[in-house]
Amino acid sequence: MGNSRLHKLSELDQSVWIDSISRDWIKSGFLRKLIDEDAVVGVTSNPTIFQKAIASGDAYDEQMREVMTRTDDPKEIFWELAITDIKDACDILRPVWDEGSGKDGYVSLEVDPTLAGDRDATLAEAMHLHEAVDKANLFVKIPATEAGLGAIEDSIARGKSINVTLIFSLDRYRAVVEAYIRGLERLVDDGGDPSRVASVASFFVSRVDTEADKRLEAIGTEEALALRGKLAIANAKLAYEHYGEAFSDERWARLAAAGATPQRCLWASTSTKDPAYRDVLYVEELIGPETVNTMPLETIEAFQDHGEVRRTLDRGLDEARQVLAGLERVGVDYDDVTDTIEREGVEKFAASFDELLEGIRAKRGELAAA
């Protein structure tokens, strides 16, 4: 399978990560199969993913019984279960990390999303998770909220690798890049080694179209309807344009000389939500070097079956700018679109975390009764 469509994607210097994890995948060898056959070189997780994994089946029951002898706090139980999976996945992916000198091979674990408005608490949890997992190829995920930006900078300044998640707008992406660069500058000024720090900026894709399309359909004019399905790709392409600018100027050159590596763009939420759109749309239209696309399993399978591999990410930038101008013309407020989906994204992950903890409470009761 070394000549598969996803291997060809990798040849264009776009890394394929998978947006899911489960103990069954780790124990059965399925994760290793994805690495070998589907060019997967990274794993991302979030509260929703863990909630589904722990709720289904009994893969976690034995460890939960053991953990319950030490604590009955559902959050502490969750972290022990999750950290075990993350450590095992890091071990499986460590050869990828070693062979690529730390470019790929990462596994991501997200901080408690209910802390998204608290800079200090987010930083403290990010440090705790790095210490608890203690793997060189761990990414801790921090949401790119206003409070999160400070925690991201502080984490990078302490030499910790961070996956910045829930980025929707171009302004927020620019702020994320600035937080990364400032963090590295602080690290270097304190005598730290920036070559040991990595980061990705996870720019969410499909949710942008979902929200924008709803508003365009409500307007209903021919011009508005013609813009459906175009904002997410335009948004990502313009973000990538900024990536090229930010990591090629004199300020960055100083950090690069000290061993720093650029914070790559990661395209997240790349399964299409509208069945009218091609199921691999957000892979095919965002192919470019020095990037990552983290896909759910069904998108990996679909792209392997019928995806078209060609460099597209840095093409059509004028058209991308025209999409944003067109939205303004028809009355769709770009800032309100991205603010809305950021708020909803944080709320969704927080709700999933609460649901996860409630599920652990229920499972804890079942196991105790048994």
Tab-separated table of C-alpha atoms in Angstrom:
chain	number	residue	atom	x	y	z
A	1	MET	CA	0.000	0.000	0.000
A	2	GLY	CA	3.040	2.258	-0.196
A	3	ASN	CA	1.659	3.727	-3.425
A	4	SER	CA	-1.812	4.498	-2.064
A	5	ARG	CA	-3.522	7.848	-2.507
A	6	LEU	CA	-2.655	8.859	1.058
A	7	HIS	CA	0.986	7.884	0.547
A	8	LYS	CA	0.986	10.148	-2.510
A	9	LEU	CA	-0.476	12.901	-0.328
A	10	SER	CA	2.459	12.432	2.022
A	11	GLU	CA	4.839	12.742	-0.921
A	12	LEU	CA	3.486	16.279	-1.359
A	13	ASP	CA	4.572	16.945	2.270
A	14	GLN	CA	1.100	16.848	3.762
A	15	SER	CA	0.964	14.618	6.823
A	16	VAL	CA	-2.033	12.349	7.371
A	17	TRP	CA	-3.276	12.119	10.966
A	18	ILE	CA	-6.386	10.366	12.211
A	19	ASP	CA	-8.998	12.162	14.280
A	20	SER	CA	-9.835	9.303	16.636
A	21	ILE	CA	-8.423	6.886	19.198
A	22	SER	CA	-9.692	3.876	21.120
A	23	ARG	CA	-8.226	1.143	23.263
A	24	ASP	CA	-9.557	-1.458	20.827
A	25	TRP	CA	-7.563	0.152	17.997
A	26	ILE	CA	-4.406	0.117	20.110
A	27	LYS	CA	-4.757	-3.459	21.385
A	28	SER	CA	-5.969	-5.043	18.133
A	29	GLY	CA	-3.171	-3.636	15.981
A	30	PHE	CA	-5.573	-1.500	13.945
A	31	LEU	CA	-3.618	1.683	14.697
A	32	ARG	CA	-0.418	0.037	13.420
A	33	LYS	CA	-2.328	-1.043	10.303
A	34	LEU	CA	-3.366	2.571	9.661
A	35	ILE	CA	0.277	3.638	9.933
A	36	ASP	CA	1.459	0.930	7.526
A	37	GLU	CA	-1.346	0.954	4.966
A	38	ASP	CA	-2.827	4.457	5.126
A	39	ALA	CA	0.238	6.639	5.770
A	40	VAL	CA	-1.170	7.774	9.139
A	41	VAL	CA	1.589	9.514	11.114
A	42	GLY	CA	-0.340	11.141	13.964
A	43	VAL	CA	-3.402	10.831	16.199
A	44	THR	CA	-5.669	13.522	17.617
A	45	SER	CA	-8.262	13.109	20.344
A	46	ASN	CA	-10.834	15.258	22.096
A	47	PRO	CA	-13.483	14.792	24.811
A	48	THR	CA	-16.120	13.679	22.302
A	49	ILE	CA	-13.817	10.956	20.950
A	50	PHE	CA	-13.018	9.625	24.423
A	51	GLN	CA	-16.651	9.817	25.486
A	52	LYS	CA	-17.635	7.527	22.593
A	53	ALA	CA	-14.709	5.138	23.155
A	54	ILE	CA	-15.271	4.682	26.895
A	55	ALA	CA	-19.066	4.443	26.611
A	56	SER	CA	-18.954	1.597	24.068
A	57	GLY	CA	-18.106	-1.916	25.192
A	58	ASP	CA	-16.069	-3.046	28.177
A	59	ALA	CA	-12.500	-2.292	27.074
A	60	TYR	CA	-11.982	0.085	29.982
A	61	ASP	CA	-13.783	-1.844	32.739
A	62	GLU	CA	-10.794	-3.732	34.149
A	63	GLN	CA	-8.646	-0.622	34.527
A	64	MET	CA	-11.570	1.359	35.911
A	65	ARG	CA	-12.051	-1.212	38.674
A	66	GLU	CA	-8.380	-0.864	39.576
A	67	VAL	CA	-8.477	2.953	39.533
A	68	MET	CA	-11.616	2.951	41.684
A	69	THR	CA	-9.606	1.383	44.507
A	70	ARG	CA	-7.704	4.678	44.698
A	71	THR	CA	-10.247	7.352	43.778
A	72	ASP	CA	-13.919	7.775	43.035
A	73	ASP	CA	-13.497	11.184	41.383
A	74	PRO	CA	-14.794	10.791	37.794
A	75	LYS	CA	-12.339	13.305	36.353
A	76	GLU	CA	-9.361	11.579	37.935
A	77	ILE	CA	-10.671	8.221	36.709
A	78	PHE	CA	-10.994	9.637	33.186
A	79	TRP	CA	-7.478	11.038	33.118
A	80	GLU	CA	-6.002	7.699	34.189
A	81	LEU	CA	-7.929	5.864	31.469
A	82	ALA	CA	-7.110	8.441	28.802
A	83	ILE	CA	-3.444	8.782	29.729
A	84	THR	CA	-3.002	5.010	29.449
A	85	ASP	CA	-4.328	5.092	25.865
A	86	ILE	CA	-2.275	8.158	24.991
A	87	LYS	CA	0.946	6.616	26.334
A	88	ASP	CA	0.360	3.402	24.388
A	89	ALA	CA	-0.410	5.337	21.194
A	90	CYS	CA	2.710	7.471	21.709
A	91	ASP	CA	4.778	4.284	21.949
A	92	ILE	CA	3.281	2.932	18.722
A	93	LEU	CA	4.000	6.205	16.913
A	94	ARG	CA	7.423	6.828	18.459
A	95	PRO	CA	9.305	5.246	15.499
A	96	VAL	CA	7.579	7.759	13.197
A	97	TRP	CA	8.684	10.576	15.518
A	98	ASP	CA	12.261	9.267	15.633
A	99	GLU	CA	12.578	8.710	11.887
A	100	GLY	CA	11.241	12.168	11.085
A	101	SER	CA	13.265	14.002	13.745
A	102	GLY	CA	10.095	15.024	15.556
A	103	LYS	CA	8.113	16.279	12.569
A	104	ASP	CA	5.291	13.737	12.962
A	105	GLY	CA	4.446	10.795	15.193
A	106	TYR	CA	2.461	12.899	17.683
A	107	VAL	CA	-0.563	11.949	19.749
A	108	SER	CA	-2.761	14.774	21.037
A	109	LEU	CA	-4.569	14.956	24.382
A	110	GLU	CA	-6.853	17.906	25.141
A	111	VAL	CA	-7.071	19.860	28.370
A	112	ASP	CA	-10.398	20.004	30.150
A	113	PRO	CA	-12.462	22.205	27.783
A	114	THR	CA	-14.427	23.698	30.669
A	115	LEU	CA	-11.226	25.640	31.479
A	116	ALA	CA	-11.267	27.438	28.118
A	117	GLY	CA	-11.849	30.839	29.757
A	118	ASP	CA	-9.110	30.487	32.369
A	119	ARG	CA	-5.518	31.102	31.260
A	120	ASP	CA	-3.822	30.006	34.488
A	121	ALA	CA	-5.914	26.858	34.974
A	122	THR	CA	-5.403	25.834	31.341
A	123	LEU	CA	-1.648	26.311	31.656
A	124	ALA	CA	-1.540	24.315	34.894
A	125	GLU	CA	-3.442	21.419	33.335
A	126	ALA	CA	-1.294	21.474	30.188
A	127	MET	CA	1.827	21.204	32.336
A	128	HIS	CA	0.264	18.418	34.398
A	129	LEU	CA	-0.682	16.385	31.309
A	130	HIS	CA	2.795	16.714	29.805
A	131	GLU	CA	4.265	15.526	33.090
A	132	ALA	CA	1.773	12.677	33.514
A	133	VAL	CA	2.205	11.288	29.992
A	134	ASP	CA	5.928	12.053	29.860
A	135	LYS	CA	6.372	11.259	26.170
A	136	ALA	CA	8.406	13.359	23.747
A	137	ASN	CA	5.777	12.862	21.044
A	138	LEU	CA	2.822	14.180	23.047
A	139	PHE	CA	0.878	17.236	21.961
A	140	VAL	CA	-1.368	18.821	24.579
A	141	LYS	CA	-4.329	20.515	22.914
A	142	ILE	CA	-5.326	23.997	24.059
A	143	PRO	CA	-8.354	25.789	22.546
A	144	ALA	CA	-7.572	29.063	20.798
A	145	THR	CA	-9.896	31.163	22.925
A	146	GLU	CA	-8.698	34.584	24.065
A	147	ALA	CA	-7.725	33.091	27.428
A	148	GLY	CA	-6.186	30.116	25.659
A	149	LEU	CA	-3.788	32.319	23.695
A	150	GLY	CA	-1.963	33.273	26.890
A	151	ALA	CA	-1.772	29.653	28.024
A	152	ILE	CA	-0.413	28.651	24.600
A	153	GLU	CA	2.344	31.271	24.758
A	154	ASP	CA	3.202	30.329	28.354
A	155	SER	CA	3.340	26.612	27.486
A	156	ILE	CA	5.638	27.177	24.517
A	157	ALA	CA	7.848	29.434	26.658
A	158	ARG	CA	8.205	26.481	29.050
A	159	GLY	CA	9.352	24.241	26.200
A	160	LYS	CA	6.156	22.198	25.823
A	161	SER	CA	4.700	21.047	22.503
A	162	ILE	CA	1.151	22.264	21.893
A	163	ASN	CA	-1.628	21.506	19.420
A	164	VAL	CA	-3.681	24.697	19.248
A	165	THR	CA	-7.269	23.691	18.549
A	166	LEU	CA	-10.624	25.287	17.672
A	167	ILE	CA	-9.285	27.979	15.306
A	168	PHE	CA	-11.957	29.357	12.994
A	169	SER	CA	-11.080	32.926	11.997
A	170	LEU	CA	-8.128	34.499	10.226
A	171	ASP	CA	-7.636	37.068	12.985
A	172	ARG	CA	-7.556	34.376	15.643
A	173	TYR	CA	-5.126	32.322	13.540
A	174	ARG	CA	-2.791	35.311	13.307
A	175	ALA	CA	-2.997	35.665	17.092
A	176	VAL	CA	-2.147	31.967	17.500
A	177	VAL	CA	0.943	32.342	15.320
A	178	GLU	CA	1.965	35.391	17.346
A	179	ALA	CA	1.506	33.459	20.614
A	180	TYR	CA	3.714	30.662	19.296
A	181	ILE	CA	6.457	33.008	18.137
A	182	ARG	CA	6.368	35.037	21.359
A	183	GLY	CA	6.559	31.841	23.379
A	184	LEU	CA	9.613	30.711	21.428
A	185	GLU	CA	11.259	34.105	21.845
A	186	ARG	CA	10.777	33.877	25.604
A	187	LEU	CA	12.147	30.341	25.588
A	188	VAL	CA	15.254	31.344	23.630
A	189	ASP	CA	15.815	34.452	25.765
A	190	ASP	CA	15.723	32.198	28.861
A	191	GLY	CA	18.360	29.907	27.375
A	192	GLY	CA	15.957	27.139	26.284
A	193	ASP	CA	16.252	24.930	23.220
A	194	PRO	CA	13.466	25.661	20.691
A	195	SER	CA	14.384	22.615	18.588
A	196	ARG	CA	12.689	20.451	21.231
A	197	VAL	CA	9.346	22.253	20.829
A	198	ALA	CA	6.750	21.563	18.146
A	199	SER	CA	3.298	22.951	17.485
A	200	VAL	CA	0.420	22.741	15.039
A	201	ALA	CA	-2.421	25.222	14.559
A	202	SER	CA	-5.658	23.275	14.092
A	203	PHE	CA	-7.860	25.276	11.747
A	204	PHE	CA	-11.397	23.854	11.680
A	205	VAL	CA	-12.948	23.558	8.242
A	206	SER	CA	-16.376	21.997	7.711
A	207	ARG	CA	-18.100	23.805	10.579
A	208	VAL	CA	-17.334	27.106	8.853
A	209	ASP	CA	-19.349	26.090	5.803
A	210	THR	CA	-22.137	24.627	7.932
A	211	GLU	CA	-22.725	27.964	9.660
A	212	ALA	CA	-22.131	30.174	6.606
A	213	ASP	CA	-24.310	28.033	4.335
A	214	LYS	CA	-27.212	28.280	6.787
A	215	ARG	CA	-27.038	32.060	6.588
A	216	LEU	CA	-26.606	32.123	2.807
A	217	GLU	CA	-29.649	29.892	2.343
A	218	ALA	CA	-31.688	32.180	4.581
A	219	ILE	CA	-30.773	35.136	2.340
A	220	GLY	CA	-31.718	33.024	-0.679
A	221	THR	CA	-30.578	35.292	-3.519
A	222	GLU	CA	-28.774	33.823	-6.512
A	223	GLU	CA	-25.517	35.519	-5.487
A	224	ALA	CA	-25.813	34.244	-1.915
A	225	LEU	CA	-26.605	30.676	-2.927
A	226	ALA	CA	-23.619	30.653	-5.301
A	227	LEU	CA	-21.331	31.168	-2.287
A	228	ARG	CA	-22.424	27.998	-0.475
A	229	GLY	CA	-19.631	25.566	0.285
A	230	LYS	CA	-16.866	28.062	-0.448
A	231	LEU	CA	-15.997	29.920	2.755
A	232	ALA	CA	-14.257	27.070	4.603
A	233	ILE	CA	-11.769	26.421	1.803
A	234	ALA	CA	-11.176	30.128	1.167
A	235	ASN	CA	-10.619	30.645	4.892
A	236	ALA	CA	-8.026	27.866	5.087
A	237	LYS	CA	-6.193	29.024	1.971
A	238	LEU	CA	-5.844	32.545	3.330
A	239	ALA	CA	-4.619	31.152	6.646
A	240	TYR	CA	-1.956	29.187	4.789
A	241	GLU	CA	-0.932	32.356	2.976
A	242	HIS	CA	-0.294	33.968	6.369
A	243	TYR	CA	1.662	30.886	7.452
A	244	GLY	CA	4.021	31.422	4.527
A	245	GLU	CA	4.513	35.064	5.444
A	246	ALA	CA	4.908	34.618	9.208
A	247	PHE	CA	7.493	31.863	8.980
A	248	SER	CA	9.731	33.459	6.390
A	249	ASP	CA	10.467	36.959	7.754
A	250	GLU	CA	13.523	38.248	9.652
A	251	ARG	CA	11.895	37.783	13.052
A	252	TRP	CA	11.378	34.107	12.330
A	253	ALA	CA	14.870	33.747	10.842
A	254	ARG	CA	16.386	34.451	14.273
A	255	LEU	CA	14.343	31.665	15.839
A	256	ALA	CA	14.998	29.275	12.958
A	257	ALA	CA	18.728	29.865	13.376
A	258	ALA	CA	18.342	28.756	16.995
A	259	GLY	CA	16.645	25.543	15.844
A	260	ALA	CA	12.942	26.451	15.963
A	261	THR	CA	10.503	24.777	13.581
A	262	PRO	CA	7.410	26.439	12.058
A	263	GLN	CA	3.988	25.861	13.549
A	264	ARG	CA	2.303	23.897	10.767
A	265	CYS	CA	-1.324	24.417	9.791
A	266	LEU	CA	-3.494	21.415	10.594
A	267	TRP	CA	-6.828	21.059	8.815
A	268	ALA	CA	-9.372	19.632	11.260
A	269	SER	CA	-13.064	18.808	10.940
A	270	THR	CA	-12.454	17.698	7.348
A	271	SER	CA	-15.391	15.351	6.876
A	272	THR	CA	-18.139	16.981	4.844
A	273	LYS	CA	-21.379	17.581	6.729
A	274	ASP	CA	-23.525	18.392	3.667
A	275	PRO	CA	-24.227	15.310	1.519
A	276	ALA	CA	-24.463	17.594	-1.504
A	277	TYR	CA	-20.694	18.124	-1.317
A	278	ARG	CA	-18.038	15.649	-2.407
A	279	ASP	CA	-17.092	13.543	0.609
A	280	VAL	CA	-13.380	14.298	0.215
A	281	LEU	CA	-13.818	17.994	-0.633
A	282	TYR	CA	-11.886	19.258	2.394
A	283	VAL	CA	-8.956	16.995	1.661
A	284	GLU	CA	-8.675	17.541	-2.070
A	285	GLU	CA	-8.912	21.328	-1.914
A	286	LEU	CA	-6.408	21.791	0.926
A	287	ILE	CA	-3.355	19.859	-0.276
A	288	GLY	CA	-0.072	21.670	0.220
A	289	PRO	CA	3.384	21.265	1.748
A	290	GLU	CA	4.233	21.663	5.440
A	291	THR	CA	0.653	20.948	6.528
A	292	VAL	CA	-1.361	18.250	8.304
A	293	ASN	CA	-4.839	16.945	7.571
A	294	THR	CA	-6.418	15.046	10.469
A	295	MET	CA	-9.286	12.953	9.162
A	296	PRO	CA	-11.916	10.690	10.671
A	297	LEU	CA	-11.659	7.052	9.603
A	298	GLU	CA	-14.490	7.331	7.082
A	299	THR	CA	-12.707	10.197	5.290
A	300	ILE	CA	-9.441	8.236	5.207
A	301	GLU	CA	-11.303	5.322	3.631
A	302	ALA	CA	-13.097	7.566	1.150
A	303	PHE	CA	-9.901	9.320	0.064
A	304	GLN	CA	-8.092	6.022	-0.358
A	305	ASP	CA	-10.943	4.911	-2.609
A	306	HIS	CA	-11.449	7.940	-4.844
A	307	GLY	CA	-9.486	10.990	-3.700
A	308	GLU	CA	-7.608	13.084	-6.255
A	309	VAL	CA	-4.062	14.062	-5.295
A	310	ARG	CA	-2.866	17.422	-6.599
A	311	ARG	CA	-1.432	20.546	-5.003
A	312	THR	CA	-4.332	22.912	-4.409
A	313	LEU	CA	-3.752	24.822	-1.167
A	314	ASP	CA	-1.795	27.752	-2.594
A	315	ARG	CA	-3.918	28.033	-5.731
A	316	GLY	CA	-6.853	30.393	-6.206
A	317	LEU	CA	-5.981	32.963	-3.541
A	318	ASP	CA	-7.637	35.804	-5.462
A	319	GLU	CA	-10.803	33.721	-5.659
A	320	ALA	CA	-10.571	33.092	-1.915
A	321	ARG	CA	-10.479	36.821	-1.232
A	322	GLN	CA	-13.442	37.266	-3.567
A	323	VAL	CA	-15.435	34.761	-1.501
A	324	LEU	CA	-14.943	36.874	1.634
A	325	ALA	CA	-15.871	40.018	-0.292
A	326	GLY	CA	-18.940	38.266	-1.687
A	327	LEU	CA	-20.115	37.290	1.782
A	328	GLU	CA	-19.915	40.896	2.898
A	329	ARG	CA	-21.844	42.017	-0.190
A	330	VAL	CA	-24.750	39.669	0.444
A	331	GLY	CA	-24.889	40.501	4.147
A	332	VAL	CA	-23.142	37.592	5.899
A	333	ASP	CA	-20.983	38.848	8.766
A	334	TYR	CA	-17.753	36.809	8.657
A	335	ASP	CA	-16.751	37.783	12.195
A	336	ASP	CA	-20.126	36.760	13.567
A	337	VAL	CA	-19.922	33.424	11.738
A	338	THR	CA	-16.519	32.596	13.254
A	339	ASP	CA	-17.399	33.953	16.711
A	340	THR	CA	-20.543	31.819	16.733
A	341	ILE	CA	-18.804	28.578	15.799
A	342	GLU	CA	-15.956	29.206	18.254
A	343	ARG	CA	-18.462	29.654	21.075
A	344	GLU	CA	-20.438	26.603	19.971
A	345	GLY	CA	-17.242	24.560	19.565
A	346	VAL	CA	-16.132	25.288	23.126
A	347	GLU	CA	-19.646	24.588	24.414
A	348	LYS	CA	-19.836	21.299	22.487
A	349	PHE	CA	-16.536	20.008	23.845
A	350	ALA	CA	-17.440	21.139	27.371
A	351	ALA	CA	-20.795	19.353	27.087
A	352	SER	CA	-19.034	16.216	25.822
A	353	PHE	CA	-16.667	16.382	28.787
A	354	ASP	CA	-19.597	16.669	31.183
A	355	GLU	CA	-21.317	13.757	29.411
A	356	LEU	CA	-18.093	11.782	29.625
A	357	LEU	CA	-17.843	12.324	33.384
A	358	GLU	CA	-21.500	11.415	33.817
A	359	GLY	CA	-20.899	8.222	31.853
A	360	ILE	CA	-17.974	7.371	34.119
A	361	ARG	CA	-20.163	7.940	37.166
A	362	ALA	CA	-22.752	5.547	35.727
A	363	LYS	CA	-20.134	2.945	34.801
A	364	ARG	CA	-18.550	3.346	38.237
A	365	GLY	CA	-21.931	2.525	39.802
A	366	GLU	CA	-22.376	-0.548	37.563
A	367	LEU	CA	-18.921	-1.899	38.362
A	368	ALA	CA	-19.297	-1.243	42.073
A	369	ALA	CA	-22.632	-3.087	42.121
A	370	ALA	CA	-21.141	-6.006	40.197
